[in-house]
Coordinates of C-alpha atoms in Angstrom, one line a residue:
Chain Z
M1 CA 143.3 -49.0 -65.0
A2 CA 143.0 -47.9 -61.3
E3 CA 141.1 -48.5 -57.5
P4 CA 138.1 -48.1 -57.3
A5 CA 137.0 -45.3 -55.0
A6 CA 134.7 -42.9 -53.5
T7 CA 133.8 -40.2 -54.4
P8 CA 136.3 -37.2 -52.9
R9 CA 135.1 -34.1 -50.8
I10 CA 135.8 -31.6 -53.5
L11 CA 134.1 -33.7 -56.3
S12 CA 131.0 -34.7 -54.2
W13 CA 130.8 -31.0 -53.1
V14 CA 131.4 -29.8 -57.3
D15 CA 128.4 -32.5 -57.7
R16 CA 125.9 -31.0 -55.2
F17 CA 126.8 -27.4 -56.7
L18 CA 125.9 -29.0 -60.7
I19 CA 123.1 -31.3 -59.9
W20 CA 121.7 -27.8 -57.7
T21 CA 121.9 -25.0 -60.6
S22 CA 121.4 -27.7 -63.3
L23 CA 117.8 -28.9 -61.7
S24 CA 117.0 -24.9 -60.7
L25 CA 117.8 -23.1 -63.2
G26 CA 118.3 -25.0 -65.9
G27 CA 115.6 -26.9 -65.1
V28 CA 113.9 -23.8 -65.1
T29 CA 115.6 -22.2 -68.1
L30 CA 114.2 -25.4 -69.7
A31 CA 110.5 -25.0 -68.6
G32 CA 110.7 -21.3 -68.9
M33 CA 111.7 -22.1 -73.3
T34 CA 108.9 -24.2 -73.6
V35 CA 106.7 -22.2 -72.1
L36 CA 107.4 -18.9 -74.2
S37 CA 108.0 -21.1 -77.5
V38 CA 104.4 -22.3 -77.6
W39 CA 103.1 -19.5 -75.8
N40 CA 104.2 -17.7 -78.7
V41 CA 103.3 -19.7 -81.2
L42 CA 100.3 -20.7 -80.4
I43 CA 98.2 -18.5 -78.6
M44 CA 100.6 -14.9 -79.6
R45 CA 101.0 -15.6 -83.1
K46 CA 98.6 -17.9 -84.4
A47 CA 95.4 -17.2 -82.3
F48 CA 95.7 -13.4 -82.1
N49 CA 98.4 -13.1 -84.6
N50 CA 100.3 -10.8 -82.7
P51 CA 103.4 -12.4 -81.6
I52 CA 105.7 -11.6 -78.6
Q53 CA 107.9 -8.7 -79.6
G54 CA 111.7 -10.3 -78.7
A55 CA 110.4 -13.9 -77.6
E56 CA 113.1 -15.0 -79.9
D57 CA 116.0 -12.9 -78.2
V58 CA 114.7 -14.3 -74.9
L59 CA 115.3 -18.0 -76.3
I60 CA 118.6 -17.0 -77.6
V61 CA 119.8 -15.7 -73.8
M62 CA 118.1 -18.8 -72.8
L63 CA 119.5 -21.4 -75.1
V64 CA 123.0 -19.8 -74.6
S65 CA 122.5 -20.2 -70.6
I66 CA 121.2 -23.5 -70.8
V67 CA 124.2 -24.3 -72.3
A68 CA 126.4 -22.9 -69.9
L69 CA 124.9 -24.5 -67.4
A70 CA 124.7 -28.0 -69.4
I71 CA 128.7 -28.0 -70.2
P72 CA 130.1 -28.8 -66.7
L73 CA 127.8 -31.0 -65.9
G74 CA 128.2 -33.4 -69.4
A75 CA 131.6 -33.0 -67.5
R76 CA 131.0 -35.1 -64.2
T77 CA 128.6 -37.3 -66.4
G78 CA 130.9 -38.1 -68.6
S79 CA 128.8 -36.9 -71.7
H80 CA 131.4 -35.5 -73.7
I81 CA 132.4 -37.9 -76.0
E82 CA 135.7 -39.8 -75.7
I83 CA 136.8 -43.2 -78.2
E84 CA 137.7 -45.8 -75.7
V85 CA 138.1 -48.5 -78.5
L86 CA 142.2 -48.7 -78.0
E87 CA 142.4 -48.8 -74.3
S88 CA 142.0 -52.5 -73.8
R89 CA 145.3 -52.4 -75.7
M90 CA 147.1 -50.1 -73.7
S91 CA 149.3 -51.0 -71.2
R92 CA 148.1 -49.7 -68.0
A93 CA 150.9 -47.8 -67.3
F94 CA 150.0 -46.6 -71.0
A95 CA 146.7 -45.7 -70.6
K96 CA 146.8 -43.6 -66.8
W97 CA 149.6 -41.8 -68.4
S98 CA 148.5 -40.8 -72.4
Y99 CA 145.1 -40.3 -70.3
L100 CA 146.8 -37.8 -67.7
L101 CA 148.2 -35.7 -70.5
T102 CA 145.0 -35.9 -72.6
K103 CA 143.5 -34.0 -69.3
V104 CA 146.0 -31.5 -69.3
L105 CA 145.7 -30.8 -72.7
S106 CA 142.2 -30.6 -72.5
V107 CA 143.1 -28.1 -69.1
A108 CA 144.5 -26.0 -71.2
V109 CA 142.2 -26.1 -74.2
L110 CA 139.8 -25.1 -71.8
L111 CA 141.9 -22.0 -69.7
I112 CA 142.3 -20.3 -72.9
M113 CA 138.5 -20.8 -74.3
T114 CA 138.0 -19.5 -70.8
W115 CA 140.5 -16.5 -70.6
R116 CA 139.1 -15.2 -74.7
L117 CA 135.3 -15.9 -73.7
W118 CA 136.0 -13.6 -70.7
H119 CA 138.0 -11.3 -73.1
A120 CA 135.5 -11.2 -75.5
G121 CA 132.4 -10.4 -72.7
Q122 CA 134.5 -7.4 -71.7
G123 CA 134.5 -6.2 -75.5
A124 CA 130.9 -7.3 -76.0
V125 CA 129.4 -3.7 -75.0
R126 CA 132.1 -2.3 -77.2
F127 CA 131.9 -4.0 -80.4
G128 CA 127.8 -3.6 -79.9
E129 CA 126.9 -7.3 -79.2
T130 CA 123.4 -7.4 -78.6
T131 CA 120.7 -9.8 -79.5
Q132 CA 118.7 -7.9 -82.4
Q133 CA 115.7 -6.5 -81.2
L134 CA 115.7 -6.3 -77.3
M135 CA 119.0 -4.7 -77.3
I136 CA 120.2 -7.5 -74.4
S137 CA 123.9 -7.4 -74.2
Y138 CA 125.8 -10.5 -74.7
E139 CA 128.4 -9.3 -72.2
P140 CA 126.8 -11.5 -68.8
F141 CA 126.1 -14.5 -71.0
Y142 CA 129.6 -14.2 -72.7
Y143 CA 131.3 -14.8 -69.2
L144 CA 128.5 -17.5 -67.9
M145 CA 129.9 -19.2 -70.8
A146 CA 133.7 -18.6 -69.5
V147 CA 132.8 -19.7 -66.0
S148 CA 131.0 -23.2 -67.7
V149 CA 134.0 -24.0 -69.2
F150 CA 135.9 -22.8 -66.4
L151 CA 134.1 -25.7 -64.3
Y152 CA 134.4 -27.7 -66.7
A153 CA 138.4 -26.9 -66.7
V154 CA 137.7 -27.8 -62.7
V155 CA 136.3 -30.8 -63.0
L156 CA 139.1 -32.0 -65.2
I157 CA 142.2 -31.0 -62.5
I158 CA 140.0 -32.8 -59.6
E159 CA 140.4 -36.0 -61.9
I160 CA 143.6 -35.7 -62.9
G161 CA 144.4 -35.4 -58.7
Q162 CA 142.9 -38.7 -58.9
L163 CA 144.8 -40.2 -61.6
V164 CA 147.8 -39.2 -60.0
Q165 CA 146.9 -40.7 -57.1
G166 CA 146.0 -43.9 -58.6
K167 CA 142.3 -43.9 -57.9
A168 CA 139.6 -44.2 -60.8
V169 CA 137.1 -41.3 -61.6
M170 CA 134.1 -41.3 -60.2
R171 CA 131.6 -40.0 -62.7
L172 CA 128.2 -38.8 -61.4
R173 CA 125.2 -40.9 -62.5
T174 CA 121.3 -39.5 -63.3
E175 CA 119.2 -42.5 -62.7
S176 CA 118.6 -43.3 -65.6
Q177 CA 122.4 -44.1 -66.8
T178 CA 122.1 -46.6 -63.9
L179 CA 120.5 -49.1 -66.5
Chain I
M1 CA 157.3 -22.4 -94.3
I2 CA 155.1 -25.4 -93.9
S3 CA 152.5 -26.4 -97.0
M4 CA 149.1 -26.3 -96.4
T5 CA 147.9 -29.7 -97.6
L6 CA 151.3 -31.4 -95.0
L7 CA 149.4 -29.0 -92.3
G8 CA 145.8 -30.5 -93.0
I9 CA 147.3 -33.6 -92.9
V10 CA 149.0 -33.5 -89.8
G11 CA 146.3 -31.9 -88.1
L12 CA 143.9 -34.4 -89.2
L13 CA 147.2 -37.4 -87.5
V14 CA 147.3 -34.9 -84.5
L15 CA 143.3 -35.4 -83.9
F16 CA 143.5 -39.4 -84.2
V17 CA 146.1 -39.5 -81.8
L18 CA 144.4 -37.3 -79.3
L19 CA 141.2 -39.2 -79.8
A20 CA 143.2 -42.8 -79.7
L21 CA 144.4 -41.3 -76.4
R22 CA 140.8 -40.5 -75.0
M23 CA 140.7 -36.9 -75.3
P24 CA 137.4 -35.8 -75.4
V25 CA 136.1 -35.4 -79.0
A26 CA 134.9 -31.8 -78.6
L27 CA 138.5 -30.4 -77.1
S28 CA 140.7 -32.8 -79.7
M29 CA 138.9 -30.8 -82.3
L30 CA 139.3 -27.3 -81.1
G31 CA 142.8 -28.0 -80.2
V32 CA 143.5 -28.8 -83.3
G33 CA 141.6 -26.4 -84.7
F34 CA 143.1 -23.6 -82.2
V35 CA 146.8 -24.5 -82.5
G36 CA 145.9 -24.7 -86.4
T37 CA 144.8 -21.6 -87.1
I38 CA 147.4 -20.1 -85.5
I39 CA 149.4 -21.6 -87.9
A40 CA 147.7 -21.6 -91.1
N41 CA 147.4 -18.3 -91.1
A42 CA 150.9 -17.3 -90.2
N43 CA 151.4 -19.0 -93.0
K44 CA 149.3 -17.5 -95.4
F45 CA 150.5 -13.8 -94.3
I46 CA 154.0 -15.2 -94.7
A47 CA 153.5 -16.5 -98.0
I48 CA 152.3 -13.0 -99.1
G49 CA 155.3 -11.2 -98.0
M50 CA 154.2 -9.9 -94.2
S51 CA 157.2 -10.2 -91.8
S52 CA 157.5 -13.2 -89.7
E53 CA 156.2 -11.9 -86.6
Q54 CA 153.4 -9.9 -87.2
A55 CA 152.4 -12.9 -89.8
W56 CA 152.5 -15.2 -86.3
G57 CA 151.0 -12.0 -84.5
R58 CA 147.6 -12.2 -86.9
G59 CA 148.1 -15.7 -86.6
W60 CA 147.1 -15.9 -82.6
K61 CA 144.7 -12.8 -83.0
I62 CA 142.8 -14.6 -85.6
A63 CA 142.7 -18.0 -83.6
F64 CA 141.7 -16.0 -80.3
S65 CA 138.9 -14.7 -82.0
N66 CA 137.5 -17.8 -84.0
I67 CA 137.7 -19.7 -80.4
A68 CA 135.3 -17.0 -78.4
G69 CA 133.6 -16.3 -81.3
E70 CA 132.6 -19.3 -82.7
T71 CA 131.8 -20.8 -79.3
F72 CA 129.5 -17.9 -78.8
E73 CA 127.8 -18.4 -82.2
A74 CA 127.2 -22.4 -81.7
A75 CA 125.9 -21.7 -78.0
S76 CA 123.6 -18.8 -79.1
N77 CA 122.5 -20.5 -82.5
Y78 CA 118.6 -19.9 -82.3
N79 CA 118.2 -22.7 -84.4
L80 CA 119.9 -25.0 -82.5
L81 CA 117.4 -24.6 -79.4
V82 CA 115.5 -27.6 -81.2
I83 CA 118.3 -29.5 -79.6
P84 CA 117.5 -29.0 -75.8
M85 CA 113.6 -28.8 -76.8
F86 CA 113.7 -32.6 -79.3
V87 CA 115.5 -33.9 -76.1
L88 CA 113.6 -33.0 -73.5
M89 CA 110.0 -34.3 -76.0
G90 CA 112.1 -37.7 -76.1
N91 CA 113.0 -38.0 -72.3
L92 CA 109.7 -36.7 -71.2
A93 CA 108.2 -39.5 -73.5
G94 CA 111.2 -42.5 -72.1
V95 CA 110.3 -41.7 -68.5
S96 CA 106.8 -41.8 -68.4
G97 CA 105.9 -44.8 -70.2
L98 CA 104.6 -43.9 -73.5
S99 CA 107.0 -46.6 -75.2
S100 CA 105.1 -49.0 -73.2
D101 CA 101.7 -48.2 -74.7
L102 CA 103.5 -48.0 -78.0
F103 CA 105.2 -51.3 -77.8
N104 CA 101.8 -53.2 -75.8
T105 CA 99.3 -51.5 -79.2
A106 CA 102.0 -52.9 -81.5
Y107 CA 102.4 -56.2 -79.7
R108 CA 97.9 -56.3 -79.9
W109 CA 98.5 -55.8 -83.7
L110 CA 101.5 -58.2 -84.4
G111 CA 102.4 -60.3 -81.3
H112 CA 100.1 -63.3 -82.5
L113 CA 102.4 -64.1 -85.9
R114 CA 105.6 -65.8 -85.7
G115 CA 108.6 -63.0 -85.1
G116 CA 105.5 -60.9 -84.0
L117 CA 107.2 -59.8 -81.2
A118 CA 110.1 -58.6 -82.8
S119 CA 108.1 -56.9 -85.4
A120 CA 106.6 -55.4 -82.8
T121 CA 109.7 -54.2 -81.1
I122 CA 110.2 -52.4 -84.2
A123 CA 107.1 -50.8 -84.9
A124 CA 107.6 -49.2 -81.8
C125 CA 110.6 -48.5 -82.1
A126 CA 110.2 -46.9 -85.1
G127 CA 106.8 -44.8 -82.7
F128 CA 109.2 -43.4 -80.4
A129 CA 111.6 -42.6 -82.9
A130 CA 109.0 -39.9 -84.1
L131 CA 109.3 -38.6 -80.4
S132 CA 113.0 -39.2 -79.7
G133 CA 115.9 -38.2 -81.8
S134 CA 118.2 -40.5 -79.8
S135 CA 118.8 -44.0 -81.0
L136 CA 120.4 -44.8 -77.2
A137 CA 117.4 -43.4 -76.1
S138 CA 115.0 -45.6 -78.5
A139 CA 116.8 -48.8 -77.7
V140 CA 117.6 -48.4 -73.3
T141 CA 113.2 -47.1 -73.3
M142 CA 112.5 -50.3 -75.7
G143 CA 114.8 -52.6 -75.2
R144 CA 113.4 -52.7 -71.5
V145 CA 110.3 -52.7 -72.1
A146 CA 110.5 -55.6 -75.2
L147 CA 113.2 -57.9 -74.0
P148 CA 111.6 -59.2 -71.2
Q149 CA 108.5 -60.1 -73.0
M150 CA 110.6 -62.1 -76.0
K151 CA 112.1 -63.7 -73.1
K152 CA 108.5 -64.3 -71.7
H153 CA 107.9 -65.6 -75.5
K154 CA 111.1 -67.9 -75.6
Y155 CA 112.0 -66.1 -78.2
E156 CA 115.6 -66.8 -79.5
D157 CA 118.3 -64.4 -77.7
G158 CA 120.2 -63.0 -80.9
L159 CA 116.5 -62.1 -82.8
A160 CA 115.2 -60.6 -79.2
T161 CA 118.4 -58.2 -78.7
G162 CA 118.9 -57.7 -82.9
S163 CA 115.7 -56.3 -82.6
V164 CA 116.0 -54.1 -80.2
A165 CA 119.2 -52.6 -80.9
A166 CA 118.8 -52.2 -84.9
G167 CA 115.4 -50.8 -84.2
G168 CA 116.7 -48.6 -82.0
T169 CA 118.7 -46.7 -84.2
L170 CA 115.1 -45.8 -86.5
G171 CA 115.8 -42.8 -84.1
F172 CA 118.3 -41.7 -85.7
L173 CA 116.8 -41.6 -89.3
I174 CA 113.1 -41.0 -88.5
P175 CA 112.6 -37.0 -87.4
P176 CA 113.1 -35.6 -85.4
S177 CA 117.0 -37.1 -85.3
G178 CA 119.8 -35.4 -83.6
G179 CA 122.0 -36.9 -86.4
M180 CA 120.4 -35.3 -88.9
I181 CA 120.3 -31.9 -86.7
I182 CA 123.8 -32.0 -86.0
Y183 CA 124.5 -32.2 -89.9
A184 CA 122.2 -29.6 -91.0
I185 CA 123.8 -27.1 -88.5
L186 CA 127.5 -28.1 -89.6
T187 CA 126.0 -28.1 -93.9
E188 CA 123.7 -25.4 -93.8
Q189 CA 121.0 -27.5 -94.7
S190 CA 117.3 -26.7 -94.0
I191 CA 117.0 -29.1 -90.3
G192 CA 113.3 -29.2 -91.6
R193 CA 113.7 -30.5 -95.3
L194 CA 116.6 -33.2 -93.5
F195 CA 113.5 -34.3 -91.7
M196 CA 111.2 -34.3 -94.6
A197 CA 113.8 -36.5 -96.5
G198 CA 113.7 -39.0 -93.4
I199 CA 110.7 -39.8 -93.4
I200 CA 110.6 -42.4 -96.3
P201 CA 113.3 -44.0 -95.5
G202 CA 112.6 -44.4 -92.1
I203 CA 109.5 -46.3 -92.8
L204 CA 110.9 -48.5 -95.4
L205 CA 113.5 -49.4 -93.2
T206 CA 111.2 -50.4 -90.8
L207 CA 109.4 -52.5 -93.0
L208 CA 113.0 -53.8 -94.4
F209 CA 113.0 -54.5 -90.7
I210 CA 109.9 -57.0 -90.3
G211 CA 110.7 -57.9 -93.5
A212 CA 114.3 -59.2 -92.0
I213 CA 112.6 -60.4 -88.8
Y214 CA 110.1 -62.7 -91.5
L215 CA 113.3 -64.7 -92.8
V216 CA 114.5 -65.0 -89.6
V217 CA 111.7 -67.0 -88.7
A218 CA 110.9 -68.2 -92.1
R219 CA 114.2 -69.8 -91.7
R220 CA 114.2 -70.9 -88.1
P221 CA 110.6 -70.7 -86.5
E222 CA 111.4 -71.5 -83.6
S223 CA 113.1 -68.1 -83.1
G224 CA 110.2 -66.2 -82.8
P225 CA 107.3 -68.2 -81.8
P226 CA 103.3 -66.5 -81.7
G227 CA 102.0 -64.9 -78.6
E228 CA 98.8 -65.0 -78.0
K229 CA 96.2 -63.6 -80.3
S230 CA 94.6 -60.4 -79.1
T231 CA 90.9 -59.7 -79.5
L232 CA 89.3 -56.8 -81.5
K233 CA 88.5 -55.5 -78.4
E234 CA 92.4 -55.6 -76.4
R235 CA 93.6 -54.4 -80.0
M236 CA 91.1 -51.0 -80.7
V237 CA 91.5 -50.5 -76.4
S238 CA 95.6 -50.1 -77.0
L239 CA 94.9 -48.1 -80.2
R240 CA 93.0 -45.8 -77.9
L241 CA 96.0 -45.7 -75.2
A242 CA 98.4 -44.6 -78.4
L243 CA 95.8 -42.4 -79.6
P244 CA 97.6 -39.6 -77.9
I245 CA 101.2 -40.1 -78.9
V246 CA 99.9 -40.3 -82.5
A247 CA 98.4 -37.1 -81.7
V248 CA 101.7 -35.5 -80.2
V249 CA 103.8 -36.8 -83.5
I250 CA 101.2 -35.6 -86.2
I251 CA 100.9 -32.6 -84.4
T252 CA 104.3 -31.8 -84.2
I253 CA 106.2 -33.3 -86.9
G254 CA 102.9 -32.7 -89.2
G255 CA 102.8 -28.8 -88.6
M256 CA 106.3 -28.8 -89.3
Y257 CA 105.7 -30.6 -92.8
T258 CA 102.6 -28.7 -93.6
G259 CA 104.9 -24.8 -92.6
F260 CA 102.8 -24.5 -89.8
F261 CA 105.5 -24.4 -87.4
T262 CA 108.9 -23.9 -87.8
P263 CA 111.5 -27.0 -86.7
V264 CA 112.0 -24.8 -83.7
E265 CA 108.5 -23.8 -82.6
A266 CA 107.6 -28.2 -83.3
S267 CA 110.3 -28.9 -80.8
A268 CA 108.7 -26.6 -78.4
V269 CA 105.0 -27.9 -78.9
G270 CA 106.4 -31.4 -78.9
A271 CA 107.9 -31.1 -76.0
F272 CA 105.1 -29.4 -74.1
L273 CA 102.5 -31.6 -76.0
T274 CA 104.0 -34.6 -74.4
F275 CA 104.9 -32.8 -70.6
V276 CA 101.2 -32.5 -70.9
V277 CA 100.4 -36.2 -72.3
A278 CA 102.3 -37.5 -69.2
L279 CA 101.2 -35.4 -66.7
A280 CA 98.2 -36.8 -68.3
R281 CA 98.2 -39.9 -67.5
R282 CA 99.9 -39.3 -64.2
S283 CA 103.3 -41.1 -64.7
L284 CA 105.2 -37.8 -64.0
S285 CA 106.8 -38.2 -60.6
W286 CA 109.5 -35.2 -59.2
A287 CA 112.2 -38.1 -59.4
K288 CA 111.2 -38.5 -63.0
M289 CA 111.8 -34.9 -63.7
R290 CA 114.8 -34.7 -61.7
T291 CA 116.1 -37.3 -64.2
V292 CA 114.2 -35.3 -67.0
V293 CA 116.0 -32.6 -66.6
L294 CA 119.3 -33.9 -65.7
D295 CA 119.5 -36.3 -68.9
T296 CA 118.4 -33.7 -71.1
M297 CA 121.7 -31.3 -69.9
S298 CA 123.4 -34.0 -70.3
A299 CA 122.5 -34.8 -73.8
T300 CA 123.1 -30.7 -74.6
A301 CA 125.9 -30.9 -73.3
T302 CA 127.7 -33.4 -75.3
V303 CA 125.8 -31.7 -79.2
F304 CA 126.7 -28.3 -78.0
L305 CA 130.2 -28.9 -77.0
I306 CA 130.8 -31.3 -80.0
I307 CA 129.0 -28.6 -82.6
I308 CA 131.6 -25.9 -80.9
G309 CA 134.5 -28.1 -81.5
A310 CA 133.6 -28.8 -85.5
F311 CA 132.6 -24.7 -85.7
V312 CA 136.5 -24.3 -84.4
F313 CA 137.8 -27.3 -86.5
I314 CA 136.4 -27.0 -89.9
P315 CA 137.3 -23.2 -90.9
F316 CA 141.2 -24.6 -89.8
M317 CA 140.5 -27.6 -92.5
S318 CA 138.7 -25.3 -94.7
L319 CA 142.2 -23.0 -94.8
T320 CA 144.7 -25.6 -95.5
E321 CA 142.6 -26.7 -98.8
L322 CA 142.8 -30.5 -97.5
P323 CA 139.5 -31.2 -97.9
A324 CA 139.6 -29.9 -102.0
Q325 CA 142.7 -31.5 -103.0
I326 CA 141.2 -34.9 -101.5
V327 CA 138.4 -33.8 -103.4
T328 CA 140.7 -33.8 -106.8
I329 CA 142.0 -36.6 -106.3
L330 CA 138.8 -38.2 -105.9
T331 CA 137.4 -36.8 -109.1
S332 CA 140.6 -37.8 -111.1
L333 CA 140.3 -41.3 -110.3
P334 CA 138.4 -43.4 -112.9
V335 CA 135.5 -44.3 -110.5
G336 CA 133.0 -42.4 -111.2
S337 CA 130.6 -40.6 -109.0
L338 CA 129.2 -44.0 -107.8
G339 CA 132.5 -45.9 -107.3
I340 CA 133.3 -42.6 -105.3
L341 CA 130.1 -43.2 -103.3
L342 CA 130.6 -46.6 -102.8
I343 CA 134.3 -45.7 -101.4
I344 CA 132.8 -43.2 -99.1
I345 CA 130.1 -45.6 -97.6
L346 CA 133.1 -48.1 -97.5
I347 CA 135.2 -45.7 -95.3
Y348 CA 131.8 -44.7 -93.1
M349 CA 131.4 -48.5 -92.7
F350 CA 134.9 -48.9 -91.5
L351 CA 135.1 -46.0 -89.0
G352 CA 131.8 -47.1 -87.7
M353 CA 133.2 -50.2 -86.6
F354 CA 135.0 -47.9 -83.8
L355 CA 133.5 -44.8 -83.5
E356 CA 130.2 -43.5 -81.9
G357 CA 127.9 -42.2 -84.5
I358 CA 127.7 -38.2 -83.8
A359 CA 131.5 -37.9 -83.1
M360 CA 132.2 -39.9 -86.4
L361 CA 129.4 -37.2 -88.1
V362 CA 131.5 -34.5 -87.0
L363 CA 134.5 -35.8 -87.6
T364 CA 134.5 -36.4 -91.6
I365 CA 131.9 -33.8 -92.5
P366 CA 134.8 -31.3 -93.0
V367 CA 136.6 -33.2 -95.5
V368 CA 133.3 -35.8 -96.7
I369 CA 131.3 -32.2 -97.5
P370 CA 133.3 -30.7 -100.2
I371 CA 133.7 -33.9 -101.8
A372 CA 130.1 -34.5 -102.0
M373 CA 129.7 -30.9 -103.3
G374 CA 132.4 -31.3 -106.0
M375 CA 130.4 -34.2 -107.4
G376 CA 126.9 -32.2 -107.3
W377 CA 125.7 -34.4 -105.0
D378 CA 122.4 -32.9 -102.8
L379 CA 123.3 -32.4 -99.8
V380 CA 119.7 -33.1 -98.1
W381 CA 120.2 -37.1 -100.3
F382 CA 124.1 -37.5 -99.1
G383 CA 122.9 -36.3 -95.1
I384 CA 120.3 -39.4 -95.6
I385 CA 122.9 -41.4 -97.1
V386 CA 125.5 -41.1 -94.3
V387 CA 122.8 -40.7 -91.4
V388 CA 122.1 -44.6 -92.5
V389 CA 125.7 -45.4 -92.5
L390 CA 125.9 -43.9 -88.8
E391 CA 123.0 -46.1 -87.9
M392 CA 125.2 -49.3 -89.4
G393 CA 127.5 -48.2 -86.8
M394 CA 125.8 -48.3 -84.2
I395 CA 125.3 -52.0 -84.9
S396 CA 128.3 -52.7 -86.5
P397 CA 131.4 -55.0 -84.1
P398 CA 133.1 -54.1 -82.1
V399 CA 131.6 -50.9 -80.7
G400 CA 128.6 -50.7 -82.0
I401 CA 127.1 -48.4 -79.3
N402 CA 123.3 -50.0 -79.3
V403 CA 124.7 -53.4 -79.0
F404 CA 126.6 -52.3 -75.4
V405 CA 122.9 -50.9 -74.5
V406 CA 121.5 -53.9 -75.0
K407 CA 124.2 -55.9 -73.4
S408 CA 123.0 -53.7 -70.4
I409 CA 119.5 -54.4 -70.0
A410 CA 120.3 -58.0 -71.4
P411 CA 123.4 -59.0 -69.2
D412 CA 122.8 -62.6 -69.5
V413 CA 123.0 -62.6 -73.6
P414 CA 126.7 -62.8 -74.3
M415 CA 127.8 -60.3 -77.1
G416 CA 128.8 -62.5 -79.8
T417 CA 125.0 -63.9 -79.4
I418 CA 124.1 -60.2 -80.0
F419 CA 125.8 -59.3 -83.0
R420 CA 125.0 -62.8 -84.8
G421 CA 121.8 -61.1 -84.0
I422 CA 122.6 -58.1 -85.8
W423 CA 123.4 -59.4 -89.3
P424 CA 119.6 -59.7 -90.6
F425 CA 119.2 -56.2 -89.3
W426 CA 122.4 -54.7 -90.8
F427 CA 121.7 -56.4 -94.3
A428 CA 118.5 -54.2 -94.0
M429 CA 120.0 -51.7 -93.9
A430 CA 122.5 -51.7 -96.5
F431 CA 119.8 -52.8 -98.8
L432 CA 118.1 -49.0 -97.7
L433 CA 121.3 -47.9 -99.2
V434 CA 120.7 -49.1 -102.6
L435 CA 117.5 -48.2 -103.1
L436 CA 118.4 -44.3 -101.8
V437 CA 121.4 -44.7 -104.1
A438 CA 119.3 -46.0 -106.9
F439 CA 116.0 -43.9 -105.7
P440 CA 116.9 -41.0 -104.8
Q441 CA 113.5 -39.4 -104.8
I442 CA 113.0 -41.9 -101.9
A443 CA 114.5 -38.9 -99.8
L444 CA 113.9 -35.9 -102.3
F445 CA 110.6 -36.6 -103.0
L446 CA 108.7 -35.0 -99.6
P447 CA 110.7 -32.1 -99.0
Q448 CA 110.4 -30.9 -103.1
A449 CA 107.0 -31.9 -102.9
L450 CA 106.8 -30.4 -100.0
V451 CA 108.8 -27.3 -99.8
G452 CA 109.7 -27.1 -103.2

């Protein structure tokens, strides 16, 4: 539908940032979740009958972190499922402009989410939103989710710019996606 | 004021238009769910006599609260920890060559039979499915290992590619299954019970696939010539190589069934053990770990965003009472419970021709589950039925996703040939559906026997 193009510089920066955060923070969080779970279950609970107090709380905030780190990466790797069946039946112009329209709508939805997540974060302490045992406040994790969703919106805005210029949107490929 | 039913219908229509225009499924559900919640609540408050201005204000407030609340609710749901953990387990198994060991073992034992390589592919896919919850991952991983072997032994392209595409779908049925996790979360069923319910149908489908291969080669022996026979020593060596994988599956899934682990704990233990096995095999490198982390994060993003979308969309659908209306209409049809089930299955088969499995699952649940509940069907059993029909969609023309995956591994095989090779397996799935409807205990025996 559009001319293939090299990844624009701004998208390259976004990609580098997302890969770096996913590999470092995401990798560490995934490893941490695995090790903490296994240690808590196999060693502390099954062997010593003394589970780690608040392990579930730590796992929950790790999960929120993983989700927050993953969503913008998924935006770049094309992981957020789209139904492309009808694309081949559309005229080039309709395909381009309707795709642009859905991207604008998507940005609107994501910006509302960003705003409300940030707002909810500001009220988290007031409403006592914490984990159950360790009382870890959800406030920073609401902000993390807000930033994550905002980054997804940023990715889409850059893609809209690409489409308006008549260029194809180049996805970030992980090695396994290069079949 | 718009009637609630009409609002529900308009909501669904707008959703389908947005999907057709390629808006991401999750964002379409989020957008429609958000706007729909505003209108539905404003309507509700106006109906009880509130002033229009106040009612709309309340509507906005509820929708704002929902969009943030449901997003965080999904992202902080402890039970959903199984998603990144099982995905990690499957990705570790995929990159570390465990799939080759599984295939080699199955090949040593079955390869000398007519159609044996295709049967070995199915058996290895079933084994890999016990490590991975994704049908795509199963098809990709096993396709890369099995297709070159079948080409070498002059298998017909249709049988070779069909067995990989169909075998891959076992990843969706045999636990741990991504589809079952999403179904369980959205219908508030136990993940463990669904996993248990998937075991016997998974084994049965594996056998039905092998039966389908037998019928194909009985009709056309040249489609699957026998390979060389392995010696007993070779077979035992291959078995020893596959033992660590079997051990991981037994400890992880077995631990969950015996109540030793919860599903969340089992997923973490499974990921850890798969990592240890891969490390012991010296098959991990930094490059592979990079791929594993990025793929795990990407798949986590897919599933979580779609669950977030569903968490916002489903309450809107319930507010409109459209699902309840559909239940009333369906139950008044003179077709009985079986007829209604058949209608649902046929609709799923039709949608499966155009929609991706997970998308179809989250899009249909708000409407289909109230019907299942209204009919008094066991939701665990119904979940297995839905998963099998979704599997059929994965290999149905024109957009069967597994077929495209196989095509990307075997670019020289025309799509038509792959789809022709699919049919025996498609009918095997349809036969499994018949069995599940006739004998629900196939799905329900294990959860009832083990959990009660």
